[in-house]
PDB file of C-alpha atoms in Angstrom:
ATOM      1  CA  UNK A1311     154.009 105.832  94.357  1.00 67.00           C
ATOM      2  CA  UNK A1312     151.489 107.157  96.846  1.00 84.00           C
ATOM      3  CA  UNK A1313     152.262 109.012 100.053  1.00 90.00           C
ATOM      4  CA  UNK A1314     150.080 109.815 103.019  1.00 92.00           C
ATOM      5  CA  UNK A1315     150.611 113.531 102.290  1.00 94.00           C
ATOM      6  CA  UNK A1316     149.567 113.168  98.653  1.00 94.00           C
ATOM      7  CA  UNK A1317     146.485 111.175  99.576  1.00 95.00           C
ATOM      8  CA  UNK A1318     145.468 113.700 102.228  1.00 96.00           C
ATOM      9  CA  UNK A1319     146.045 116.644  99.897  1.00 97.00           C
ATOM     10  CA  UNK A1320     143.863 115.072  97.213  1.00 97.00           C
ATOM     11  CA  UNK A1321     141.162 114.106  99.732  1.00 97.00           C
ATOM     12  CA  UNK A1322     140.995 117.563 101.308  1.00 96.00           C
ATOM     13  CA  UNK A1323     141.176 119.368  97.971  1.00 96.00           C
ATOM     14  CA  UNK A1324     138.387 117.340  96.390  1.00 96.00           C
ATOM     15  CA  UNK A1325     136.209 117.565  99.501  1.00 96.00           C
ATOM     16  CA  UNK A1326     136.421 121.369  99.354  1.00 93.00           C
ATOM     17  CA  UNK A1327     135.766 121.193  95.592  1.00 95.00           C
ATOM     18  CA  UNK A1328     138.788 123.232  94.539  1.00 95.00           C
ATOM     19  CA  UNK A1329     141.035 122.500  91.581  1.00 97.00           C
ATOM     20  CA  UNK A1330     144.788 122.064  91.615  1.00 97.00           C
ATOM     21  CA  UNK A1331     145.079 125.360  89.758  1.00 97.00           C
ATOM     22  CA  UNK A1332     142.976 127.187  92.376  1.00 97.00           C
ATOM     23  CA  UNK A1333     145.051 125.838  95.265  1.00 97.00           C
ATOM     24  CA  UNK A1334     148.260 126.588  93.362  1.00 97.00           C
ATOM     25  CA  UNK A1335     147.190 130.208  92.862  1.00 97.00           C
ATOM     26  CA  UNK A1336     146.436 130.574  96.573  1.00 96.00           C
ATOM     27  CA  UNK A1337     149.746 129.129  97.788  1.00 96.00           C
ATOM     28  CA  UNK A1338     151.928 130.540  95.014  1.00 96.00           C
ATOM     29  CA  UNK A1339     153.095 127.432  93.211  1.00 97.00           C
ATOM     30  CA  UNK A1340     152.165 125.594  90.022  1.00 97.00           C
ATOM     31  CA  UNK A1341     149.365 123.091  89.509  1.00 97.00           C
ATOM     32  CA  UNK A1342     151.846 120.503  88.137  1.00 96.00           C
ATOM     33  CA  UNK A1343     153.862 120.800  91.366  1.00 96.00           C
ATOM     34  CA  UNK A1344     150.747 120.099  93.451  1.00 97.00           C
ATOM     35  CA  UNK A1345     149.942 117.190  91.142  1.00 96.00           C
ATOM     36  CA  UNK A1346     153.424 115.771  91.826  1.00 94.00           C
ATOM     37  CA  UNK A1347     152.755 116.045  95.574  1.00 95.00           C
ATOM     38  CA  UNK A1348     149.385 114.299  95.191  1.00 95.00           C
ATOM     39  CA  UNK A1349     151.003 111.571  93.081  1.00 92.00           C
ATOM     40  CA  UNK A1350     153.670 110.983  95.729  1.00 88.00           C
ATOM     41  CA  UNK A1351     156.547 112.066  93.481  1.00 87.00           C
ATOM     42  CA  UNK A1352     157.679 114.690  95.966  1.00 87.00           C
ATOM     43  CA  UNK A1353     156.929 115.851  99.486  1.00 88.00           C
ATOM     44  CA  UNK A1354     157.688 119.468 100.416  1.00 91.00           C
ATOM     45  CA  UNK A1355     159.592 120.189 103.611  1.00 88.00           C
ATOM     46  CA  UNK A1356     159.176 123.983 103.763  1.00 92.00           C
ATOM     47  CA  UNK A1357     157.000 124.617 106.836  1.00 92.00           C
ATOM     48  CA  UNK A1358     155.714 127.972 105.561  1.00 95.00           C
ATOM     49  CA  UNK A1359     154.592 126.365 102.293  1.00 96.00           C
ATOM     50  CA  UNK A1360     152.911 123.481 104.134  1.00 96.00           C
ATOM     51  CA  UNK A1361     151.045 125.895 106.414  1.00 96.00           C
ATOM     52  CA  UNK A1362     149.873 127.949 103.415  1.00 96.00           C
ATOM     53  CA  UNK A1363     148.760 124.741 101.728  1.00 97.00           C
ATOM     54  CA  UNK A1364     146.888 123.551 104.823  1.00 96.00           C
ATOM     55  CA  UNK A1365     145.211 126.951 105.160  1.00 96.00           C
ATOM     56  CA  UNK A1366     144.237 126.930 101.478  1.00 96.00           C
ATOM     57  CA  UNK A1367     142.508 123.609 102.167  1.00 96.00           C
ATOM     58  CA  UNK A1368     140.696 125.291 105.096  1.00 95.00           C
ATOM     59  CA  UNK A1369     142.082 122.857 107.667  1.00 96.00           C
ATOM     60  CA  UNK A1370     141.655 123.682 111.348  1.00 96.00           C
ATOM     61  CA  UNK A1371     144.708 123.935 113.616  1.00 96.00           C
ATOM     62  CA  UNK A1372     144.668 120.257 114.615  1.00 96.00           C
ATOM     63  CA  UNK A1373     144.272 119.175 110.982  1.00 96.00           C
ATOM     64  CA  UNK A1374     147.092 121.537 109.952  1.00 95.00           C
ATOM     65  CA  UNK A1375     149.436 119.947 112.483  1.00 94.00           C
ATOM     66  CA  UNK A1376     148.499 116.477 111.226  1.00 95.00           C
ATOM     67  CA  UNK A1377     148.992 117.603 107.615  1.00 95.00           C
ATOM     68  CA  UNK A1378     152.516 118.824 108.424  1.00 93.00           C
ATOM     69  CA  UNK A1379     153.243 115.511 110.150  1.00 92.00           C
ATOM     70  CA  UNK A1380     152.090 113.696 107.005  1.00 93.00           C
ATOM     71  CA  UNK A1381     154.653 115.711 105.037  1.00 92.00           C
ATOM     72  CA  UNK A1382     157.387 114.532 107.373  1.00 88.00           C
ATOM     73  CA  UNK A1383     156.236 110.910 107.113  1.00 86.00           C
ATOM     74  CA  UNK A1384     156.182 111.180 103.320  1.00 87.00           C
ATOM     75  CA  UNK A1385     159.871 112.026 102.986  1.00 82.00           C
ATOM     76  CA  UNK A1386     161.826 109.392 101.149  1.00 69.00           C
ATOM     77  CA  UNK A1387     165.261 110.911 101.357  1.00 61.00           C
ATOM     78  CA  UNK A1388     168.175 108.711 102.319  1.00 63.00           C
ATOM     79  CA  UNK A1389     171.436 110.443 103.138  1.00 66.00           C
ATOM     80  CA  UNK A1390     174.416 108.548 101.764  1.00 73.00           C
ATOM     81  CA  UNK A1391     177.995 109.379 102.675  1.00 76.00           C
ATOM     82  CA  UNK A1392     180.212 110.712  99.898  1.00 76.00           C
ATOM     83  CA  UNK A1393     182.683 107.990 100.875  1.00 81.00           C
ATOM     84  CA  UNK A1394     180.372 105.350  99.378  1.00 80.00           C
ATOM     85  CA  UNK A1395     181.779 104.182  96.060  1.00 83.00           C
ATOM     86  CA  UNK A1396     179.979 104.290  92.722  1.00 85.00           C
ATOM     87  CA  UNK A1397     179.276 100.544  92.714  1.00 85.00           C
ATOM     88  CA  UNK A1398     177.730 100.655  96.201  1.00 84.00           C
ATOM     89  CA  UNK A1399     175.636 103.675  95.212  1.00 82.00           C
ATOM     90  CA  UNK A1400     174.402 101.860  92.099  1.00 86.00           C
ATOM     91  CA  UNK A1401     173.347  98.874  94.234  1.00 86.00           C
ATOM     92  CA  UNK A1402     171.621 101.127  96.777  1.00 83.00           C
ATOM     93  CA  UNK A1403     169.656 102.874  94.022  1.00 81.00           C
ATOM     94  CA  UNK A1404     168.746  99.574  92.379  1.00 86.00           C
ATOM     95  CA  UNK A1405     167.531  98.211  95.719  1.00 86.00           C
ATOM     96  CA  UNK A1406     165.439 101.331  96.376  1.00 80.00           C
ATOM     97  CA  UNK A1407     163.827 101.151  92.920  1.00 80.00           C
ATOM     98  CA  UNK A1408     162.952  97.475  93.338  1.00 84.00           C
ATOM     99  CA  UNK A1409     162.075  97.392  97.036  1.00 84.00           C
ATOM    100  CA  UNK A1410     158.392  96.661  96.439  1.00 83.00           C
ATOM    101  CA  UNK A1411     159.259  93.499  94.489  1.00 89.00           C
ATOM    102  CA  UNK A1412     161.242  91.937  97.333  1.00 88.00           C
ATOM    103  CA  UNK A1413     159.669  89.161  99.368  1.00 92.00           C
ATOM    104  CA  UNK A1414     159.916  89.041 103.160  1.00 92.00           C
ATOM    105  CA  UNK A1415     162.538  86.300 102.834  1.00 94.00           C
ATOM    106  CA  UNK A1416     164.652  88.577 100.595  1.00 92.00           C
ATOM    107  CA  UNK A1417     164.451  91.399 103.141  1.00 90.00           C
ATOM    108  CA  UNK A1418     165.532  89.029 105.907  1.00 93.00           C
ATOM    109  CA  UNK A1419     168.554  87.966 103.830  1.00 94.00           C
ATOM    110  CA  UNK A1420     169.514  91.600 103.254  1.00 91.00           C
ATOM    111  CA  UNK A1421     169.152  92.305 106.964  1.00 91.00           C
ATOM    112  CA  UNK A1422     171.378  89.314 107.793  1.00 94.00           C
ATOM    113  CA  UNK A1423     174.038  90.509 105.334  1.00 93.00           C
ATOM    114  CA  UNK A1424     173.978  93.978 106.916  1.00 90.00           C
ATOM    115  CA  UNK A1425     174.187  92.523 110.431  1.00 91.00           C
ATOM    116  CA  UNK A1426     177.182  90.398 109.405  1.00 92.00           C
ATOM    117  CA  UNK A1427     178.899  93.430 107.852  1.00 91.00           C
ATOM    118  CA  UNK A1428     178.373  95.439 111.038  1.00 88.00           C
ATOM    119  CA  UNK A1429     180.061  92.715 113.103  1.00 89.00           C
ATOM    120  CA  UNK A1430     183.249  92.763 110.990  1.00 80.00           C
TER     121      UNK A1430
END
């Protein structure tokens, strides 16, 4: 699962010819953690960490700002109320895992169901 942040991190890192381990040493994290960011498995939200990472990649101020914006765009967190029951949570998780397999027609049906539920 790719993210714009992961793609940009990999692009900038390889263009400056530094390894994951080298960047990790500079910013104070592990190479596997950076690999997870590049792979799109996670997207950090800590501004100080993102700035250190952007500086380690030798990005100018404008590029640093864009890099931080990419981190925000790469977030995949959905906040779900604790009031949601276990069955609803299971369905939400199943939908999220299989979202890429849904056709446009399927998405329209889901949207219609949600619109109908809102009107009740």
